């Protein structure tokens, strides 16, 4: 299954390379706004390639089982994890400069809760320190996680439930 998922992603890249040449680079792509990236979670990989073109990075990630293998597709300040031709996770990395549903990379917990309210869930590391706050996106069947380092948002991810 791992080779199939990777091979399928590579074939899709080859098939869309002509279309991708007409799409602006990810950093300048007007379609690369926060809502387009968020709502792509759960969508087809073909739509991702049509919207954002050829990625800057592509690699497979081994899951706990073969059925949980993913392909990571990176577009610089944002990226996606794909499994079975569907986007499972959308990411905004620390070099994303726009807002993400009203918050920004570098915001404090207080700034995030002012915009998004209290989280539905928290994620803790091995030491028991809260490292992420999750918000339920019921309309998408997904969670919106704000990941913190040193008290500031450093990454945002949207994951299917």
Coordinates of N, CA, C and O in Angstrom, one line a residue:
X1 N 0.8 -1.2 0.0 CA 0.0 0.0 0.0 C 0.9 1.3 0.0 O 0.5 2.2 -0.6
X2 N 2.0 1.2 0.7 CA 2.9 2.4 0.8 C 3.3 2.8 -0.6 O 3.3 3.9 -1.0
X3 N 3.8 1.8 -1.4 CA 4.3 2.1 -2.7 C 3.2 2.6 -3.6 O 3.4 3.4 -4.4
X4 N 2.0 2.0 -3.4 CA 0.9 2.4 -4.3 C 0.5 3.9 -4.0 O 0.3 4.7 -5.0
X5 N 0.5 4.3 -2.8 CA 0.1 5.7 -2.5 C 1.2 6.7 -3.0 O 0.8 7.7 -3.6
X6 N 2.4 6.3 -2.8 CA 3.5 7.2 -3.3 C 3.5 7.2 -4.8 O 3.6 8.3 -5.4
X7 N 3.3 6.1 -5.5 CA 3.3 6.0 -6.9 C 2.1 6.8 -7.5 O 2.2 7.5 -8.4
X8 N 0.9 6.7 -6.8 CA -0.2 7.4 -7.3 C 0.0 8.9 -7.2 O -0.4 9.7 -8.1
X9 N 0.6 9.4 -6.1 CA 0.9 10.8 -6.0 C 1.9 11.3 -7.0 O 1.7 12.3 -7.6
X10 N 2.9 10.5 -7.3 CA 3.9 10.8 -8.4 C 3.2 10.8 -9.8 O 3.5 11.7 -10.6
X11 N 2.4 9.9 -10.0 CA 1.6 9.9 -11.3 C 0.8 11.1 -11.4 O 0.7 11.7 -12.5
X12 N 0.1 11.5 -10.3 CA -0.7 12.7 -10.4 C 0.1 13.9 -10.6 O -0.3 14.8 -11.4
X13 N 1.3 14.0 -10.1 CA 2.2 15.1 -10.3 C 2.6 15.2 -11.8 O 2.5 16.2 -12.4
X14 N 2.9 14.0 -12.4 CA 3.2 14.0 -13.8 C 2.1 14.4 -14.7 O 2.2 15.1 -15.6
X15 N 0.9 13.9 -14.3 CA -0.3 14.2 -15.1 C -0.7 15.7 -15.1 O -1.3 16.2 -16.0
X16 N -0.4 16.3 -13.9 CA -0.8 17.7 -13.8 C 0.3 18.7 -14.0 O 0.1 19.9 -13.9
X17 N 1.4 18.2 -14.5 CA 2.6 19.1 -14.6 C 2.3 20.2 -15.7 O 2.7 21.3 -15.5
X18 N 1.6 19.9 -16.7 CA 1.2 20.9 -17.7 C 0.3 21.9 -17.1 O 0.5 23.1 -17.3
X19 N -0.7 21.5 -16.4 CA -1.6 22.4 -15.7 C -0.8 23.3 -14.7 O -1.0 24.5 -14.5
X20 N 0.0 22.6 -13.9 CA 0.7 23.2 -12.8 C 1.6 24.4 -13.3 O 1.8 25.3 -12.6
X21 N 2.1 24.3 -14.5 CA 3.0 25.3 -15.1 C 2.2 26.6 -15.3 O 2.8 27.7 -15.3
X22 N 0.9 26.5 -15.4 CA 0.1 27.7 -15.6 C -0.3 28.3 -14.3 O -0.8 29.4 -14.2
X23 N -0.1 27.6 -13.2 CA -0.5 28.1 -11.8 C 0.6 28.9 -11.2 O 1.8 28.5 -11.4
X24 N 0.3 30.0 -10.5 CA 1.3 30.8 -9.9 C 2.0 30.0 -8.8 O 1.5 29.0 -8.3
X25 N 3.3 30.4 -8.5 CA 4.0 29.7 -7.5 C 3.2 29.8 -6.2 O 2.4 30.7 -6.0
X26 N 3.3 28.8 -5.3 CA 2.5 28.8 -4.1 C 2.5 30.1 -3.3 O 1.5 30.5 -2.8
X27 N 3.6 30.7 -3.1 CA 3.7 31.9 -2.3 C 2.9 33.1 -3.0 O 2.5 34.0 -2.3
X28 N 2.8 33.1 -4.3 CA 2.1 34.1 -5.0 C 0.8 33.7 -5.6 O 0.1 34.4 -6.3
X29 N 0.4 32.5 -5.3 CA -0.9 31.9 -5.8 C -2.0 32.6 -5.1 O -2.2 32.4 -3.9
X30 N -2.9 33.3 -5.8 CA -4.0 34.0 -5.1 C -5.0 33.0 -4.6 O -5.8 33.3 -3.7
X31 N -5.0 31.7 -5.0 CA -5.9 30.7 -4.5 C -5.4 30.2 -3.1 O -6.2 29.5 -2.5
X32 N -4.2 30.5 -2.8 CA -3.6 29.9 -1.5 C -4.0 30.8 -0.3 O -3.1 31.4 0.3
X33 N -5.3 30.9 0.0 CA -5.7 31.6 1.2 C -6.1 30.6 2.2 O -6.2 29.4 2.0
X34 N -6.3 31.1 3.4 CA -6.5 30.1 4.6 C -7.7 29.3 4.4 O -7.7 28.1 4.6
X35 N -8.8 29.8 3.9 CA -10.0 29.0 3.7 C -9.9 27.9 2.7 O -10.4 26.8 2.8
X36 N -9.2 28.3 1.6 CA -9.0 27.3 0.5 C -8.2 26.1 1.0 O -8.5 24.9 0.8
X37 N -7.2 26.4 1.9 CA -6.3 25.3 2.4 C -7.1 24.5 3.5 O -7.0 23.3 3.5
X38 N -7.8 25.2 4.3 CA -8.6 24.6 5.4 C -9.7 23.7 4.8 O -9.8 22.5 5.1
X39 N -10.4 24.2 3.9 CA -11.6 23.4 3.3 C -11.1 22.3 2.4 O -11.9 21.5 2.0
X40 N -9.9 22.3 1.9 CA -9.4 21.2 1.1 C -9.2 19.9 1.9 O -9.2 18.8 1.4
X41 N -9.2 20.1 3.3 CA -9.1 18.9 4.1 C -10.3 18.0 3.9 O -11.5 18.5 4.0
X42 N -10.1 16.8 3.5 CA -11.2 15.9 3.2 C -11.4 15.8 1.7 O -12.1 14.9 1.2
X43 N -10.8 16.7 0.9 CA -11.0 16.8 -0.5 C -10.1 15.8 -1.2 O -9.2 15.2 -0.7
X44 N -10.2 15.8 -2.5 CA -9.4 14.9 -3.4 C -8.0 15.6 -3.7 O -7.9 16.8 -3.8
X45 N -7.0 14.7 -3.9 CA -5.7 15.2 -4.2 C -5.7 15.9 -5.5 O -4.9 16.8 -5.7
X46 N -6.5 15.5 -6.5 CA -6.5 16.1 -7.8 C -6.9 17.6 -7.7 O -6.4 18.4 -8.4
X47 N -7.8 17.9 -6.8 CA -8.2 19.3 -6.6 C -7.0 20.1 -6.0 O -6.8 21.2 -6.4
X48 N -6.3 19.5 -5.1 CA -5.1 20.1 -4.5 C -4.1 20.5 -5.6 O -3.6 21.6 -5.6
X49 N -3.8 19.5 -6.5 CA -2.9 19.8 -7.6 C -3.4 20.9 -8.5 O -2.7 21.7 -9.0
X50 N -4.7 20.8 -8.8 CA -5.3 21.8 -9.7 C -5.2 23.2 -9.1 O -5.0 24.2 -9.8
X51 N -5.4 23.3 -7.8 CA -5.4 24.6 -7.1 C -4.0 25.2 -6.9 O -3.7 26.3 -7.1
X52 N -3.1 24.3 -6.5 CA -1.8 24.8 -6.0 C -0.6 24.3 -6.9 O 0.5 24.8 -6.6
X53 N -0.8 23.5 -7.9 CA 0.3 23.1 -8.8 C 1.2 22.1 -8.2 O 0.9 21.3 -7.3
X54 N 2.4 22.1 -8.8 CA 3.5 21.2 -8.4 C 4.0 21.6 -7.0 O 4.4 22.7 -6.8
X55 N 4.1 20.6 -6.1 CA 4.6 21.0 -4.7 C 6.1 21.2 -4.7 O 6.8 20.7 -5.6
X56 N 6.6 21.8 -3.7 CA 8.0 22.0 -3.5 C 8.7 20.8 -2.9 O 9.8 20.5 -3.1
X57 N 7.9 20.1 -2.1 CA 8.3 18.9 -1.4 C 7.3 17.7 -1.5 O 6.1 18.0 -1.6
X58 N 7.8 16.5 -1.6 CA 6.9 15.3 -1.6 C 7.7 14.2 -1.0 O 8.8 13.9 -1.5
X59 N 7.1 13.5 0.0 CA 7.7 12.3 0.5 C 6.6 11.5 1.2 O 5.6 12.0 1.5
X60 N 6.9 10.2 1.4 CA 6.0 9.3 2.1 C 6.4 9.2 3.6 O 7.5 9.4 3.9
X61 N 5.4 9.0 4.4 CA 5.6 8.8 5.8 C 4.9 7.5 6.2 O 3.8 7.3 6.0
X62 N 5.7 6.7 6.9 CA 5.2 5.4 7.3 C 4.3 5.5 8.5 O 4.7 6.2 9.5
X63 N 3.2 4.9 8.5 CA 2.3 4.9 9.6 C 2.5 3.7 10.5 O 3.4 2.9 10.2
X64 N 1.7 3.6 11.5 CA 1.8 2.4 12.4 C 1.5 1.1 11.7 O 2.1 0.1 12.0
X65 N 0.6 1.2 10.7 CA 0.3 0.1 9.8 C 0.4 0.6 8.4 O 0.4 1.8 8.1
X66 N 0.5 -0.4 7.4 CA 0.5 0.0 6.0 C -0.7 0.8 5.6 O -0.6 1.8 4.8
X67 N -1.8 0.6 6.2 CA -3.1 1.3 5.9 C -3.0 2.7 6.4 O -3.8 3.6 6.0
X68 N -2.1 3.0 7.2 CA -1.9 4.4 7.8 C -0.8 5.2 7.2 O -0.4 6.2 7.7
X69 N -0.2 4.7 6.1 CA 0.9 5.4 5.4 C 0.3 6.7 4.8 O -0.8 6.7 4.3
X70 N 1.1 7.7 4.8 CA 0.7 9.0 4.2 C 1.7 9.5 3.2 O 2.9 9.1 3.3
X71 N 1.3 10.4 2.4 CA 2.2 11.2 1.5 C 2.1 12.6 1.9 O 1.0 13.2 2.0
X72 N 3.3 13.2 2.3 CA 3.3 14.6 2.6 C 3.6 15.4 1.3 O 4.5 15.1 0.6
X73 N 2.8 16.5 1.2 CA 3.0 17.4 0.0 C 3.2 18.8 0.5 O 2.3 19.3 1.2
X74 N 4.4 19.4 0.3 CA 4.7 20.7 0.8 C 4.7 21.8 -0.2 O 5.3 21.6 -1.3
X75 N 4.1 22.9 0.1 CA 4.1 24.1 -0.7 C 4.7 25.3 0.0 O 4.2 26.4 -0.1
X76 N 5.8 25.1 0.7 CA 6.5 26.2 1.4 C 5.8 26.5 2.7 O 5.8 25.7 3.6
X77 N 5.0 27.6 2.8 CA 4.4 27.9 4.0 C 3.1 27.1 4.4 O 2.6 27.3 5.5
X78 N 2.7 26.2 3.5 CA 1.6 25.3 3.8 C 1.8 24.0 3.2 O 2.7 23.8 2.3
X79 N 1.1 23.0 3.7 CA 1.2 21.6 3.1 C 0.1 20.8 3.5 O -0.9 21.2 4.2
X80 N 0.1 19.5 3.0 CA -1.0 18.6 3.2 C -0.4 17.2 3.4 O 0.7 16.8 2.9
X81 N -1.2 16.3 4.1 CA -0.9 14.9 4.2 C -2.1 14.2 3.4 O -3.2 14.5 3.6
X82 N -1.7 13.3 2.6 CA -2.6 12.6 1.7 C -2.6 11.1 2.0 O -1.5 10.5 2.2
X83 N -3.8 10.5 2.0 CA -3.9 9.0 2.1 C -5.1 8.6 1.3 O -6.1 9.2 1.3
X84 N -4.9 7.6 0.4 CA -5.9 7.1 -0.4 C -6.6 8.2 -1.3 O -7.8 8.3 -1.4
X85 N -5.7 9.1 -1.8 CA -6.1 10.1 -2.7 C -7.0 11.2 -2.1 O -7.6 12.0 -2.8
X86 N -7.0 11.3 -0.8 CA -7.7 12.3 0.0 C -6.8 13.1 0.9 O -5.9 12.5 1.5
X87 N -7.0 14.4 1.0 CA -6.3 15.2 1.9 C -6.8 14.9 3.3 O -8.0 15.1 3.6
X88 N -5.9 14.5 4.2 CA -6.3 14.1 5.5 C -5.9 15.2 6.5 O -6.6 15.3 7.6
X89 N -4.9 16.0 6.2 CA -4.4 17.0 7.1 C -3.9 18.2 6.3 O -3.3 18.0 5.3
X90 N -4.3 19.4 6.6 CA -3.8 20.7 6.0 C -3.0 21.4 7.1 O -3.3 21.4 8.3
X91 N -1.8 21.9 6.7 CA -0.9 22.5 7.6 C -0.6 24.0 7.2 O -0.5 24.3 6.0
X92 N -0.4 24.8 8.2 CA 0.1 26.2 8.0 C 1.4 26.2 8.9 O 1.4 26.0 10.1
X93 N 2.5 26.5 8.2 CA 3.8 26.5 8.9 C 4.2 27.9 9.4 O 3.6 28.8 9.1
X94 N 5.3 27.9 10.2 CA 5.7 29.2 10.8 C 6.1 30.3 9.8 O 6.2 31.4 10.2
X95 N 6.2 30.0 8.5 CA 6.5 31.1 7.6 C 5.3 31.5 6.8 O 5.4 32.3 5.9
X96 N 4.1 31.1 7.3 CA 2.8 31.6 6.7 C 2.6 33.0 7.2 O 2.7 33.2 8.4
X97 N 2.4 33.9 6.4 CA 2.3 35.3 6.8 C 0.9 35.9 6.9 O 0.7 37.0 7.5
X98 N -0.1 35.2 6.4 CA -1.5 35.7 6.5 C -2.1 35.2 7.8 O -1.5 34.6 8.6
X99 N -3.4 35.6 7.9 CA -4.1 35.1 9.1 C -4.7 33.8 8.7 O -4.9 33.4 7.5
X100 N -5.1 33.0 9.8 CA -5.7 31.7 9.6 C -6.9 31.7 10.5 O -6.9 31.7 11.7
X101 N -8.1 32.0 9.9 CA -9.3 32.1 10.6 C -9.2 33.2 11.7 O -9.7 33.0 12.8
X102 N -8.5 34.2 11.4 CA -8.4 35.4 12.3 C -7.2 35.4 13.3 O -7.0 36.3 14.0
X103 N -6.5 34.3 13.3 CA -5.3 34.2 14.1 C -4.1 34.2 13.3 O -4.2 34.0 12.0
X104 N -2.9 34.4 13.9 CA -1.6 34.5 13.1 C -0.6 33.6 13.8 O -0.6 33.4 15.0
X105 N 0.3 33.1 13.0 CA 1.5 32.5 13.5 C 2.2 33.5 14.4 O 2.4 34.6 14.0
X106 N 2.6 33.1 15.6 CA 3.2 34.0 16.6 C 2.2 34.5 17.6 O 2.7 35.2 18.6
X107 N 0.9 34.3 17.4 CA -0.1 34.8 18.4 C 0.1 34.0 19.7 O 0.5 32.8 19.8
X108 N -0.3 34.6 20.8 CA -0.3 34.0 22.2 C -1.6 33.2 22.4 O -2.5 33.4 21.6
X109 N -1.6 32.4 23.4 CA -2.9 31.7 23.7 C -4.0 32.7 24.0 O -5.1 32.5 23.5
X110 N -3.7 33.8 24.7 CA -4.7 34.8 24.9 C -5.3 35.4 23.7 O -6.5 35.6 23.5
X111 N -4.4 35.7 22.7 CA -4.9 36.2 21.4 C -5.7 35.2 20.6 O -6.7 35.6 20.0
X112 N -5.3 33.9 20.7 CA -6.1 32.9 20.0 C -7.5 32.7 20.6 O -8.5 32.7 19.9
X113 N -7.5 32.6 21.9 CA -8.8 32.4 22.6 C -9.7 33.7 22.4 O -11.0 33.5 22.4
X114 N -9.2 34.8 22.3 CA -9.9 36.1 22.0 C -10.7 35.9 20.7 O -11.8 36.3 20.6
X115 N -10.0 35.3 19.7 CA -10.6 35.1 18.4 C -11.5 33.9 18.3 O -12.6 33.9 17.8
X116 N -10.9 32.7 18.7 CA -11.6 31.4 18.5 C -12.4 30.9 19.7 O -13.1 30.0 19.6
X117 N -12.2 31.5 20.9 CA -12.9 31.1 22.1 C -12.1 30.0 22.8 O -10.9 29.7 22.4
X118 N -12.7 29.4 23.8 CA -12.0 28.3 24.5 C -12.0 27.0 23.6 O -12.9 26.7 22.9
X119 N -10.9 26.3 23.7 CA -10.7 25.1 22.9 C -11.6 24.0 23.4 O -12.0 23.9 24.5
X120 N -11.9 23.1 22.4 CA -12.7 21.9 22.7 C -11.8 20.8 23.3 O -12.3 20.0 24.1
X121 N -10.5 20.8 23.0 CA -9.6 19.8 23.5 C -8.2 20.4 23.6 O -7.9 21.4 23.0
X122 N -7.4 19.7 24.4 CA -6.0 20.1 24.5 C -5.1 18.9 24.2 O -5.5 17.7 24.4
X123 N -3.9 19.1 23.8 CA -2.9 18.1 23.6 C -1.7 18.4 24.5 O -1.3 19.5 24.5
X124 N -1.2 17.3 25.2 CA -0.1 17.5 26.1 C 1.1 16.7 25.6 O 0.9 15.6 25.1
X125 N 2.3 17.1 26.0 CA 3.5 16.3 25.7 C 3.7 15.3 26.8 O 2.9 15.3 27.8
X126 N 4.8 14.6 26.8 CA 5.1 13.6 27.8 C 5.2 14.2 29.2 O 5.0 13.5 30.2
X127 N 5.7 15.4 29.3 CA 5.8 16.1 30.5 C 4.5 16.7 31.1 O 4.5 17.3 32.1
X128 N 3.5 16.6 30.3 CA 2.2 17.1 30.7 C 1.9 18.6 30.4 O 1.0 19.2 30.8
X129 N 2.8 19.2 29.6 CA 2.7 20.5 29.1 C 1.8 20.6 27.9 O 1.9 19.8 27.0
X130 N 0.8 21.5 28.0 CA -0.1 21.6 26.8 C 0.7 22.2 25.6 O 1.3 23.3 25.8
X131 N 0.6 21.5 24.5 CA 1.3 22.0 23.3 C 0.4 22.4 22.2 O 0.8 22.9 21.2
X132 N -0.9 22.0 22.3 CA -1.9 22.4 21.2 C -3.3 22.5 21.8 O -3.6 21.8 22.8
X133 N -4.0 23.4 21.2 CA -5.4 23.5 21.5 C -6.2 23.2 20.3 O -5.9 23.7 19.2
X134 N -7.3 22.4 20.5 CA -8.1 22.0 19.3 C -9.5 22.5 19.4 O -10.1 22.7 20.4
X135 N -10.0 22.9 18.2 CA -11.3 23.5 18.0 C -12.0 22.6 17.0 O -11.5 22.2 16.0
X136 N -13.3 22.3 17.3 CA -14.1 21.4 16.4 C -14.7 22.2 15.2 O -15.4 23.1 15.4
X137 N -14.3 21.7 14.0 CA -14.9 22.3 12.8 C -16.0 21.3 12.3 O -15.8 20.5 11.5
X138 N -17.1 21.4 13.0 CA -18.2 20.4 12.7 C -18.6 20.4 11.2 O -18.9 19.3 10.7
X139 N -18.6 21.5 10.6 CA -19.0 21.6 9.2 C -18.1 20.9 8.3 O -18.5 20.4 7.2
X140 N -16.8 20.7 8.7 CA -15.9 19.9 7.8 C -15.6 18.5 8.3 O -14.9 17.8 7.7
X141 N -16.1 18.2 9.5 CA -15.8 16.9 10.1 C -14.3 16.8 10.5 O -13.6 15.8 10.2
X142 N -13.8 18.0 11.0 CA -12.3 18.1 11.2 C -12.1 18.8 12.5 O -13.0 19.5 13.1
X143 N -10.8 18.8 13.0 CA -10.4 19.6 14.1 C -9.4 20.6 13.6 O -8.6 20.3 12.8
X144 N -9.4 21.8 14.2 CA -8.5 22.9 13.9 C -7.6 23.0 15.1 O -8.0 23.3 16.2
X145 N -6.3 22.7 15.0 CA -5.3 22.7 16.1 C -4.4 23.8 15.9 O -3.8 24.1 14.9
X146 N -4.2 24.6 17.0 CA -3.2 25.6 17.1 C -2.0 25.0 18.0 O -2.2 24.6 19.1
X147 N -0.9 24.9 17.4 CA 0.3 24.3 18.1 C 1.2 25.4 18.6 O 1.5 26.3 17.9
X148 N 1.6 25.2 19.9 CA 2.3 26.3 20.6 C 3.8 25.8 20.9 O 4.0 24.6 21.3
X149 N 4.7 26.7 20.8 CA 6.1 26.6 21.3 C 6.4 27.9 22.0 O 6.1 29.0 21.5
X150 N 6.9 27.8 23.2 CA 7.3 29.0 24.0 C 6.1 30.0 24.1 O 6.3 31.2 24.0
X151 N 4.9 29.4 24.2 CA 3.7 30.3 24.4 C 3.2 31.0 23.2 O 2.3 31.8 23.3
X152 N 3.7 30.7 22.0 CA 3.3 31.3 20.7 C 2.9 30.2 19.7 O 3.5 29.1 19.7
X153 N 1.9 30.6 18.9 CA 1.5 29.7 17.8 C 2.7 29.5 16.8 O 3.2 30.5 16.3
X154 N 3.1 28.3 16.5 CA 4.1 28.1 15.5 C 3.7 27.3 14.3 O 4.3 27.2 13.3
X155 N 2.5 26.6 14.5 CA 1.9 25.8 13.4 C 0.4 25.7 13.6 O 0.0 25.6 14.8
X156 N -0.3 25.6 12.6 CA -1.8 25.3 12.6 C -2.0 24.1 11.7 O -1.4 24.1 10.6
X157 N -2.8 23.2 12.2 CA -3.2 22.1 11.3 C -4.7 21.8 11.5 O -5.3 22.0 12.5
X158 N -5.2 21.3 10.4 CA -6.6 20.9 10.3 C -6.6 19.4 10.0 O -6.0 19.0 8.9
X159 N -7.2 18.6 10.8 CA -7.1 17.1 10.7 C -8.5 16.6 10.6 O -9.4 17.0 11.5
X160 N -8.7 15.7 9.7 CA -10.0 15.0 9.7 C -10.2 14.2 11.0 O -9.3 13.7 11.6
X161 N -11.5 14.1 11.4 CA -11.8 13.3 12.6 C -11.6 11.9 12.4 O -11.8 11.4 11.3

